[in-house]
PDB file of C-alpha atoms in Angstrom:
ATOM      1  CA  MET A   1     -37.897  15.333  41.328  1.00  0.00           C
ATOM      2  CA  ARG A   2     -35.522  12.649  40.158  1.00  0.00           C
ATOM      3  CA  CYS A   3     -37.317  12.588  36.814  1.00  0.00           C
ATOM      4  CA  SER A   4     -36.889  16.366  36.464  1.00  0.00           C
ATOM      5  CA  CYS A   5     -33.143  16.063  37.129  1.00  0.00           C
ATOM      6  CA  ILE A   6     -32.763  13.390  34.470  1.00  0.00           C
ATOM      7  CA  ILE A   7     -34.629  15.515  31.918  1.00  0.00           C
ATOM      8  CA  PHE A   8     -32.520  18.567  32.799  1.00  0.00           C
ATOM      9  CA  SER A   9     -29.270  16.580  32.477  1.00  0.00           C
ATOM     10  CA  PHE A  10     -30.392  15.235  29.096  1.00  0.00           C
ATOM     11  CA  LEU A  11     -31.150  18.758  27.855  1.00  0.00           C
ATOM     12  CA  VAL A  12     -27.739  20.040  28.998  1.00  0.00           C
ATOM     13  CA  LEU A  13     -26.008  17.108  27.269  1.00  0.00           C
ATOM     14  CA  THR A  14     -28.004  17.656  24.074  1.00  0.00           C
ATOM     15  CA  ILE A  15     -27.227  21.379  24.016  1.00  0.00           C
ATOM     16  CA  GLY A  16     -23.558  20.632  24.673  1.00  0.00           C
ATOM     17  CA  LEU A  17     -23.361  18.111  21.854  1.00  0.00           C
ATOM     18  CA  SER A  18     -25.164  20.488  19.497  1.00  0.00           C
ATOM     19  CA  ALA A  19     -22.731  23.267  20.334  1.00  0.00           C
ATOM     20  CA  GLN A  20     -19.800  20.901  19.847  1.00  0.00           C
ATOM     21  CA  GLU A  21     -21.146  19.712  16.494  1.00  0.00           C
ATOM     22  CA  SER A  22     -21.709  23.325  15.464  1.00  0.00           C
ATOM     23  CA  THR A  23     -18.111  24.196  16.388  1.00  0.00           C
ATOM     24  CA  ILE A  24     -16.752  21.171  14.499  1.00  0.00           C
ATOM     25  CA  SER A  25     -18.941  21.964  11.498  1.00  0.00           C
ATOM     26  CA  GLN A  26     -17.796  25.593  11.541  1.00  0.00           C
ATOM     27  CA  LYS A  27     -14.152  24.485  11.811  1.00  0.00           C
ATOM     28  CA  LYS A  28     -14.548  22.112   8.857  1.00  0.00           C
ATOM     29  CA  THR A  29     -16.192  24.853   6.804  1.00  0.00           C
ATOM     30  CA  THR A  30     -13.383  27.273   7.646  1.00  0.00           C
ATOM     31  CA  GLU A  31     -10.761  24.668   6.731  1.00  0.00           C
ATOM     32  CA  ARG A  32     -12.569  23.859   3.492  1.00  0.00           C
ATOM     33  CA  GLU A  33     -12.784  27.548   2.574  1.00  0.00           C
ATOM     34  CA  SER A  34      -9.106  27.979   3.376  1.00  0.00           C
ATOM     35  CA  VAL A  35      -8.169  25.020   1.192  1.00  0.00           C
ATOM     36  CA  ALA A  36     -10.350  26.299  -1.633  1.00  0.00           C
ATOM     37  CA  ALA A  37      -9.035  29.859  -1.369  1.00  0.00           C
ATOM     38  CA  HIS A  38      -7.662  29.602  -4.922  1.00  0.00           C
ATOM     39  CA  LYS A  39      -8.717  27.506  -7.880  1.00  0.00           C
ATOM     40  CA  ALA A  40      -6.239  27.119 -10.735  1.00  0.00           C
ATOM     41  CA  MET A  41      -6.908  26.249 -14.357  1.00  0.00           C
ATOM     42  CA  ILE A  42      -4.030  24.610 -16.271  1.00  0.00           C
ATOM     43  CA  ILE A  43      -4.059  25.372 -20.005  1.00  0.00           C
ATOM     44  CA  PRO A  44      -1.724  23.094 -22.031  1.00  0.00           C
ATOM     45  CA  PHE A  45       0.561  24.363 -24.789  1.00  0.00           C
ATOM     46  CA  LEU A  46      -0.594  24.313 -28.381  1.00  0.00           C
ATOM     47  CA  PRO A  47       0.691  21.100 -30.032  1.00  0.00           C
ATOM     48  CA  LYS A  48       2.644  23.169 -32.587  1.00  0.00           C
ATOM     49  CA  LEU A  49       4.554  24.900 -29.766  1.00  0.00           C
ATOM     50  CA  TYR A  50       6.614  21.839 -28.957  1.00  0.00           C
ATOM     51  CA  LEU A  51      10.289  21.473 -29.777  1.00  0.00           C
ATOM     52  CA  GLY A  52      11.295  17.803 -29.608  1.00  0.00           C
ATOM     53  CA  GLU A  53      14.982  17.454 -30.329  1.00  0.00           C
ATOM     54  CA  ILE A  54      15.066  14.032 -28.629  1.00  0.00           C
ATOM     55  CA  ASP A  55      11.994  12.516 -30.338  1.00  0.00           C
ATOM     56  CA  ARG A  56      14.126  10.378 -32.651  1.00  0.00           C
ATOM     57  CA  ASN A  57      15.954   8.838 -29.686  1.00  0.00           C
ATOM     58  CA  ILE A  58      12.683   8.170 -27.862  1.00  0.00           C
ATOM     59  CA  ASN A  59      11.212   6.593 -30.985  1.00  0.00           C
ATOM     60  CA  ALA A  60      14.210   4.284 -31.391  1.00  0.00           C
ATOM     61  CA  GLU A  61      13.723   2.953 -27.857  1.00  0.00           C
ATOM     62  CA  THR A  62       9.938   3.028 -27.432  1.00  0.00           C
ATOM     63  CA  LYS A  63       8.605   2.965 -31.043  1.00  0.00           C
ATOM     64  CA  LEU A  64       6.318   5.878 -30.154  1.00  0.00           C
ATOM     65  CA  SER A  65       5.523   8.252 -33.026  1.00  0.00           C
ATOM     66  CA  SER A  66       6.312  11.971 -32.813  1.00  0.00           C
ATOM     67  CA  LYS A  67       2.610  12.690 -32.255  1.00  0.00           C
ATOM     68  CA  GLU A  68       2.402  10.146 -29.425  1.00  0.00           C
ATOM     69  CA  ILE A  69       5.554  11.511 -27.786  1.00  0.00           C
ATOM     70  CA  ARG A  70       4.256  15.077 -27.947  1.00  0.00           C
ATOM     71  CA  HIS A  71       0.900  14.034 -26.473  1.00  0.00           C
ATOM     72  CA  LYS A  72       2.548  12.131 -23.614  1.00  0.00           C
ATOM     73  CA  PHE A  73       4.670  15.152 -22.678  1.00  0.00           C
ATOM     74  CA  ARG A  74       1.749  17.567 -23.099  1.00  0.00           C
ATOM     75  CA  ASP A  75      -0.543  15.462 -20.928  1.00  0.00           C
ATOM     76  CA  GLY A  76       2.239  14.545 -18.478  1.00  0.00           C
ATOM     77  CA  LEU A  77       3.200  18.156 -17.812  1.00  0.00           C
ATOM     78  CA  ASN A  78      -0.398  19.085 -17.033  1.00  0.00           C
ATOM     79  CA  GLU A  79      -0.733  16.000 -14.818  1.00  0.00           C
ATOM     80  CA  GLN A  80       2.329  16.937 -12.753  1.00  0.00           C
ATOM     81  CA  LEU A  81       1.103  20.524 -12.434  1.00  0.00           C
ATOM     82  CA  TYR A  82      -2.280  19.234 -11.282  1.00  0.00           C
ATOM     83  CA  LYS A  83      -0.619  17.121  -8.566  1.00  0.00           C
ATOM     84  CA  ALA A  84       1.645  19.977  -7.435  1.00  0.00           C
ATOM     85  CA  PHE A  85      -1.196  22.485  -7.156  1.00  0.00           C
ATOM     86  CA  LYS A  86      -3.391  19.959  -5.304  1.00  0.00           C
ATOM     87  CA  THR A  87      -0.546  19.275  -2.864  1.00  0.00           C
ATOM     88  CA  ALA A  88      -0.317  23.037  -2.303  1.00  0.00           C
ATOM     89  CA  LYS A  89      -4.048  23.039  -1.353  1.00  0.00           C
ATOM     90  CA  TYR A  90      -5.411  24.570  -4.553  1.00  0.00           C
ATOM     91  CA  ASN A  91      -8.537  23.375  -6.278  1.00  0.00           C
ATOM     92  CA  VAL A  92      -7.577  22.584  -9.872  1.00  0.00           C
ATOM     93  CA  VAL A  93      -9.107  22.263 -13.337  1.00  0.00           C
ATOM     94  CA  ASP A  94      -6.839  20.446 -15.802  1.00  0.00           C
ATOM     95  CA  LEU A  95      -8.008  20.989 -19.380  1.00  0.00           C
ATOM     96  CA  MET A  96      -6.122  17.830 -20.419  1.00  0.00           C
ATOM     97  CA  ASP A  97      -8.021  15.736 -17.885  1.00  0.00           C
ATOM     98  CA  ASP A  98     -10.982  15.161 -20.235  1.00  0.00           C
ATOM     99  CA  THR A  99     -10.214  16.247 -23.790  1.00  0.00           C
ATOM    100  CA  VAL A 100     -13.782  15.623 -24.945  1.00  0.00           C
ATOM    101  CA  LYS A 101     -15.338  17.600 -22.096  1.00  0.00           C
ATOM    102  CA  TYR A 102     -12.958  20.557 -22.373  1.00  0.00           C
ATOM    103  CA  LYS A 103     -12.290  20.571 -26.131  1.00  0.00           C
ATOM    104  CA  LYS A 104     -14.689  23.447 -26.882  1.00  0.00           C
ATOM    105  CA  ASP A 105     -13.316  25.626 -24.087  1.00  0.00           C
ATOM    106  CA  LEU A 106      -9.714  24.866 -25.023  1.00  0.00           C
ATOM    107  CA  THR A 107     -10.335  25.741 -28.677  1.00  0.00           C
ATOM    108  CA  GLY A 108     -12.075  28.929 -27.572  1.00  0.00           C
ATOM    109  CA  ILE A 109      -9.136  29.914 -25.384  1.00  0.00           C
ATOM    110  CA  TYR A 110      -6.521  29.278 -28.082  1.00  0.00           C
ATOM    111  CA  GLN A 111      -8.238  31.527 -30.617  1.00  0.00           C
ATOM    112  CA  TYR A 112      -7.859  34.518 -28.287  1.00  0.00           C
ATOM    113  CA  LEU A 113      -4.153  34.098 -27.565  1.00  0.00           C
ATOM    114  CA  SER A 114      -1.151  35.755 -29.155  1.00  0.00           C
ATOM    115  CA  TYR A 115       2.489  34.863 -28.636  1.00  0.00           C
ATOM    116  CA  GLU A 116       5.765  36.767 -28.707  1.00  0.00           C
ATOM    117  CA  TYR A 117       9.330  36.222 -27.582  1.00  0.00           C
ATOM    118  CA  LEU A 118      10.262  38.510 -24.704  1.00  0.00           C
ATOM    119  CA  LYS A 119      13.203  38.820 -22.356  1.00  0.00           C
ATOM    120  CA  VAL A 120      13.102  36.203 -19.591  1.00  0.00           C
ATOM    121  CA  PRO A 121      12.155  38.054 -16.386  1.00  0.00           C
ATOM    122  CA  ASP A 122      14.289  38.057 -13.246  1.00  0.00           C
ATOM    123  CA  GLN A 123      12.484  35.876 -10.689  1.00  0.00           C
ATOM    124  CA  THR A 124      14.266  37.458  -7.723  1.00  0.00           C
ATOM    125  CA  ASN A 125      12.664  40.804  -8.548  1.00  0.00           C
ATOM    126  CA  TYR A 126       9.818  39.863 -10.850  1.00  0.00           C
ATOM    127  CA  LYS A 127       8.316  42.446 -13.159  1.00  0.00           C
ATOM    128  CA  VAL A 128       5.856  41.801 -15.975  1.00  0.00           C
ATOM    129  CA  PRO A 129       7.934  41.552 -19.185  1.00  0.00           C
ATOM    130  CA  LYS A 130       7.364  44.185 -21.827  1.00  0.00           C
ATOM    131  CA  LYS A 131       8.250  44.347 -25.479  1.00  0.00           C
ATOM    132  CA  GLU A 132      11.493  46.250 -25.908  1.00  0.00           C
ATOM    133  CA  LYS A 133      11.857  48.961 -28.487  1.00  0.00           C
ATOM    134  CA  GLN A 134      14.337  48.072 -31.199  1.00  0.00           C
ATOM    135  CA  GLU A 135      16.996  50.688 -31.542  1.00  0.00           C
ATOM    136  CA  LYS A 136      17.720  51.789 -35.088  1.00  0.00           C
ATOM    137  CA  LYS A 137      20.739  53.619 -36.358  1.00  0.00           C
ATOM    138  CA  ILE A 138      22.183  54.455 -39.739  1.00  0.00           C
ATOM    139  CA  GLU A 139      25.557  53.128 -40.817  1.00  0.00           C
ATOM    140  CA  LYS A 140      26.954  53.819 -44.284  1.00  0.00           C
ATOM    141  CA  GLY A 141      23.562  54.902 -45.466  1.00  0.00           C
ATOM    142  CA  GLN A 142      21.778  51.752 -44.261  1.00  0.00           C
ATOM    143  CA  VAL A 143      19.323  51.348 -41.357  1.00  0.00           C
ATOM    144  CA  ILE A 144      20.748  48.913 -38.792  1.00  0.00           C
ATOM    145  CA  VAL A 145      18.465  47.351 -36.160  1.00  0.00           C
ATOM    146  CA  GLU A 146      20.332  46.478 -32.967  1.00  0.00           C
ATOM    147  CA  THR A 147      19.621  42.975 -31.668  1.00  0.00           C
ATOM    148  CA  ASN A 148      19.316  42.123 -27.983  1.00  0.00           C
ATOM    149  CA  SER A 149      21.239  39.042 -26.848  1.00  0.00           C
ATOM    150  CA  ASP A 150      19.250  38.479 -23.624  1.00  0.00           C
ATOM    151  CA  LYS A 151      17.528  35.104 -23.148  1.00  0.00           C
ATOM    152  CA  ARG A 152      13.986  34.966 -24.482  1.00  0.00           C
ATOM    153  CA  PHE A 153      10.848  33.012 -23.699  1.00  0.00           C
ATOM    154  CA  MET A 154       7.506  32.512 -25.389  1.00  0.00           C
ATOM    155  CA  GLU A 155       4.990  34.823 -23.704  1.00  0.00           C
ATOM    156  CA  THR A 156       1.200  34.479 -23.957  1.00  0.00           C
ATOM    157  CA  ARG A 157      -1.044  37.496 -24.308  1.00  0.00           C
ATOM    158  CA  ILE A 158      -4.844  37.277 -24.086  1.00  0.00           C
ATOM    159  CA  THR A 159      -6.341  39.305 -26.937  1.00  0.00           C
ATOM    160  CA  SER A 160      -9.934  39.424 -25.672  1.00  0.00           C
ATOM    161  CA  PRO A 161     -10.905  40.874 -22.253  1.00  0.00           C
ATOM    162  CA  LYS A 162     -13.920  38.524 -22.153  1.00  0.00           C
ATOM    163  CA  VAL A 163     -12.027  35.208 -22.076  1.00  0.00           C
ATOM    164  CA  VAL A 164     -10.845  35.115 -18.459  1.00  0.00           C
ATOM    165  CA  PRO A 165     -14.085  36.502 -16.922  1.00  0.00           C
ATOM    166  CA  ALA A 166     -16.080  33.897 -18.873  1.00  0.00           C
ATOM    167  CA  LEU A 167     -13.872  31.058 -17.587  1.00  0.00           C
ATOM    168  CA  TYR A 168     -14.042  32.459 -14.058  1.00  0.00           C
ATOM    169  CA  THR A 169     -17.837  32.519 -14.218  1.00  0.00           C
ATOM    170  CA  LYS A 170     -18.056  28.958 -15.556  1.00  0.00           C
ATOM    171  CA  TYR A 171     -15.390  27.220 -13.477  1.00  0.00           C
ATOM    172  CA  LYS A 172     -14.829  29.632 -10.538  1.00  0.00           C
ATOM    173  CA  THR A 173     -11.102  29.501 -11.353  1.00  0.00           C
ATOM    174  CA  ASP A 174      -9.208  32.616 -10.290  1.00  0.00           C
ATOM    175  CA  ILE A 175      -5.696  31.514 -11.342  1.00  0.00           C
ATOM    176  CA  PHE A 176      -4.900  30.686 -14.987  1.00  0.00           C
ATOM    177  CA  VAL A 177      -1.666  28.836 -15.732  1.00  0.00           C
ATOM    178  CA  PHE A 178      -0.812  28.986 -19.432  1.00  0.00           C
ATOM    179  CA  ILE A 179       1.871  26.566 -20.618  1.00  0.00           C
ATOM    180  CA  ASN A 180       3.099  28.416 -23.690  1.00  0.00           C
ATOM    181  CA  GLN A 181       5.802  26.145 -25.068  1.00  0.00           C
ATOM    182  CA  LEU A 182       7.752  22.998 -24.218  1.00  0.00           C
ATOM    183  CA  ASP A 183      11.332  22.429 -25.399  1.00  0.00           C
ATOM    184  CA  MET A 184      12.967  19.017 -25.045  1.00  0.00           C
ATOM    185  CA  LEU A 185      16.540  19.875 -25.954  1.00  0.00           C
ATOM    186  CA  ALA A 186      19.210  17.361 -26.944  1.00  0.00           C
ATOM    187  CA  SER A 187      22.716  17.133 -25.503  1.00  0.00           C
ATOM    188  CA  GLY A 188      24.919  19.938 -26.736  1.00  0.00           C
ATOM    189  CA  SER A 189      22.009  22.333 -27.264  1.00  0.00           C
ATOM    190  CA  LYS A 190      22.735  25.870 -26.212  1.00  0.00           C
ATOM    191  CA  ASP A 191      21.272  29.314 -26.219  1.00  0.00           C
ATOM    192  CA  PRO A 192      22.452  31.408 -29.220  1.00  0.00           C
ATOM    193  CA  VAL A 193      24.220  33.794 -26.824  1.00  0.00           C
ATOM    194  CA  GLU A 194      26.175  31.019 -25.076  1.00  0.00           C
ATOM    195  CA  MET A 195      29.792  30.239 -25.898  1.00  0.00           C
ATOM    196  CA  GLY A 196      31.397  26.806 -26.072  1.00  0.00           C
ATOM    197  CA  LEU A 197      30.111  23.377 -27.066  1.00  0.00           C
ATOM    198  CA  GLY A 198      26.814  23.492 -25.221  1.00  0.00           C
ATOM    199  CA  ASN A 199      25.382  21.497 -22.341  1.00  0.00           C
ATOM    200  CA  PRO A 200      26.441  17.819 -22.131  1.00  0.00           C
ATOM    201  CA  ASN A 201      23.060  16.986 -20.554  1.00  0.00           C
ATOM    202  CA  ARG A 202      19.637  17.227 -22.120  1.00  0.00           C
ATOM    203  CA  LYS A 203      17.406  20.040 -20.995  1.00  0.00           C
ATOM    204  CA  ILE A 204      13.672  20.611 -20.502  1.00  0.00           C
ATOM    205  CA  VAL A 205      12.501  24.204 -20.882  1.00  0.00           C
ATOM    206  CA  VAL A 206       8.917  25.124 -19.975  1.00  0.00           C
ATOM    207  CA  HIS A 207       7.655  28.541 -21.050  1.00  0.00           C
ATOM    208  CA  TYR A 208       4.643  29.786 -19.086  1.00  0.00           C
ATOM    209  CA  THR A 209       2.479  32.751 -18.065  1.00  0.00           C
ATOM    210  CA  VAL A 210       0.158  33.010 -15.052  1.00  0.00           C
ATOM    211  CA  TYR A 211      -2.836  35.358 -14.852  1.00  0.00           C
ATOM    212  CA  THR A 212      -5.414  36.064 -12.155  1.00  0.00           C
ATOM    213  CA  TYR A 213      -9.165  36.203 -12.866  1.00  0.00           C
ATOM    214  CA  ASN A 214      -9.018  39.989 -13.304  1.00  0.00           C
ATOM    215  CA  GLY A 215      -6.246  39.843 -15.900  1.00  0.00           C
ATOM    216  CA  ASN A 216      -3.212  40.576 -13.711  1.00  0.00           C
ATOM    217  CA  GLU A 217      -0.068  38.762 -14.808  1.00  0.00           C
ATOM    218  CA  ILE A 218       1.563  37.572 -11.592  1.00  0.00           C
ATOM    219  CA  ASN A 219       4.406  35.511 -13.041  1.00  0.00           C
ATOM    220  CA  SER A 220       5.905  34.294 -16.303  1.00  0.00           C
ATOM    221  CA  GLY A 221       9.159  33.064 -17.753  1.00  0.00           C
ATOM    222  CA  THR A 222      10.900  29.711 -18.106  1.00  0.00           C
ATOM    223  CA  ILE A 223      11.713  26.792 -15.839  1.00  0.00           C
ATOM    224  CA  GLU A 224      14.634  24.603 -16.859  1.00  0.00           C
ATOM    225  CA  GLU A 225      15.535  21.091 -15.777  1.00  0.00           C
ATOM    226  CA  GLU A 226      18.495  19.003 -16.955  1.00  0.00           C
ATOM    227  CA  PHE A 227      18.354  15.247 -17.344  1.00  0.00           C
ATOM    228  CA  ASP A 228      20.407  12.228 -18.388  1.00  0.00           C
ATOM    229  CA  PRO A 229      21.223  12.004 -22.133  1.00  0.00           C
ATOM    230  CA  ALA A 230      20.534   8.246 -22.005  1.00  0.00           C
ATOM    231  CA  LEU A 231      16.988   8.610 -20.605  1.00  0.00           C
ATOM    232  CA  ASN A 232      14.424   7.952 -23.348  1.00  0.00           C
ATOM    233  CA  ASN A 233      11.405   6.780 -21.361  1.00  0.00           C
ATOM    234  CA  PRO A 234       8.726   9.535 -21.417  1.00  0.00           C
ATOM    235  CA  LYS A 235       7.058   8.325 -18.189  1.00  0.00           C
ATOM    236  CA  LYS A 236      10.348   8.381 -16.259  1.00  0.00           C
ATOM    237  CA  ILE A 237      11.140  11.860 -17.625  1.00  0.00           C
ATOM    238  CA  ILE A 238       7.677  13.072 -16.611  1.00  0.00           C
ATOM    239  CA  ASP A 239       7.695  11.493 -13.132  1.00  0.00           C
ATOM    240  CA  LYS A 240      11.235  12.522 -12.203  1.00  0.00           C
ATOM    241  CA  HIS A 241      11.741  15.854 -13.967  1.00  0.00           C
ATOM    242  CA  PHE A 242       8.364  17.362 -14.877  1.00  0.00           C
ATOM    243  CA  SER A 243       7.400  16.950 -11.213  1.00  0.00           C
ATOM    244  CA  LYS A 244      10.303  19.238 -10.177  1.00  0.00           C
ATOM    245  CA  ILE A 245       9.299  21.817 -12.786  1.00  0.00           C
ATOM    246  CA  ALA A 246       5.703  21.724 -11.506  1.00  0.00           C
ATOM    247  CA  LEU A 247       6.860  22.287  -7.926  1.00  0.00           C
ATOM    248  CA  THR A 248       8.917  25.316  -8.966  1.00  0.00           C
ATOM    249  CA  LEU A 249       5.996  26.809 -10.888  1.00  0.00           C
ATOM    250  CA  VAL A 250       3.657  26.439  -7.892  1.00  0.00           C
ATOM    251  CA  GLN A 251       6.235  28.146  -5.670  1.00  0.00           C
ATOM    252  CA  ARG A 252       6.420  31.066  -8.111  1.00  0.00           C
ATOM    253  CA  VAL A 253       2.616  31.345  -8.239  1.00  0.00           C
ATOM    254  CA  ASN A 254       2.475  31.401  -4.436  1.00  0.00           C
ATOM    255  CA  LYS A 255       5.087  34.137  -4.376  1.00  0.00           C
ATOM    256  CA  GLY A 256       3.210  36.113  -7.045  1.00  0.00           C
ATOM    257  CA  LEU A 257      -0.047  35.910  -5.094  1.00  0.00           C
ATOM    258  CA  LEU A 258       1.693  36.990  -1.889  1.00  0.00           C
ATOM    259  CA  THR A 259       3.218  39.988  -3.684  1.00  0.00           C
ATOM    260  CA  LEU A 260      -0.200  40.840  -5.121  1.00  0.00           C
ATOM    261  CA  ASP A 261      -1.797  40.727  -1.639  1.00  0.00           C
ATOM    262  CA  GLN A 262       0.843  43.102  -0.276  1.00  0.00           C
ATOM    263  CA  LYS A 263       0.125  45.807  -2.887  1.00  0.00           C
TER     264      LYS A 263
END
């Protein structure tokens, strides 16, 4: 009888432990699925879409060439975006992480992109930017095209409907973050529509567009960050200022996804 009781107790304990392990395993799976709810791919800007007004100053202090400076900023921006998205619980593919591994895909992506300057969208009430129609009128027998003085940014358009689905199939990435252009502006730089002498600080301007796996544009525009005119160390610029830009971009992507879910 005593032996039967021991066996029964052992069975109850075993079943209890199995149920507990099953619950823990299920909880871990749920947490893992929640964390991996979105997977972002970060596509760096084309090297030619870099405006480096401070390259000469950086070269004087660091002896880095223009090509090396551009590469450091290109790689550094993607690195900070990678960290920001990971912190926000995204899975991430950074196409600058292994240039040999991703070179073919990156080249393939670039050949199906087109670029145009569009009006910077209002982030408080975001709407996908559209190309405005230029108004024409005739004055003294000549056709005059009216110019729009609104701020512009470099927008990316995907010219082939097959690109994003192919990347989604290969990498299971459902969010595509295109960095379209990077401007490193010197002190005194200003927008053509601005009055006065320009900003006394330097300014970083990141132009970007974000698409979902089914081709929906959920956010785009520019993110600006000012920094000290005496700062010429690329790593310090990247760590201190690119990190803030990356955080802002992730916040905008989160907001865009939330808006998309509510439709």
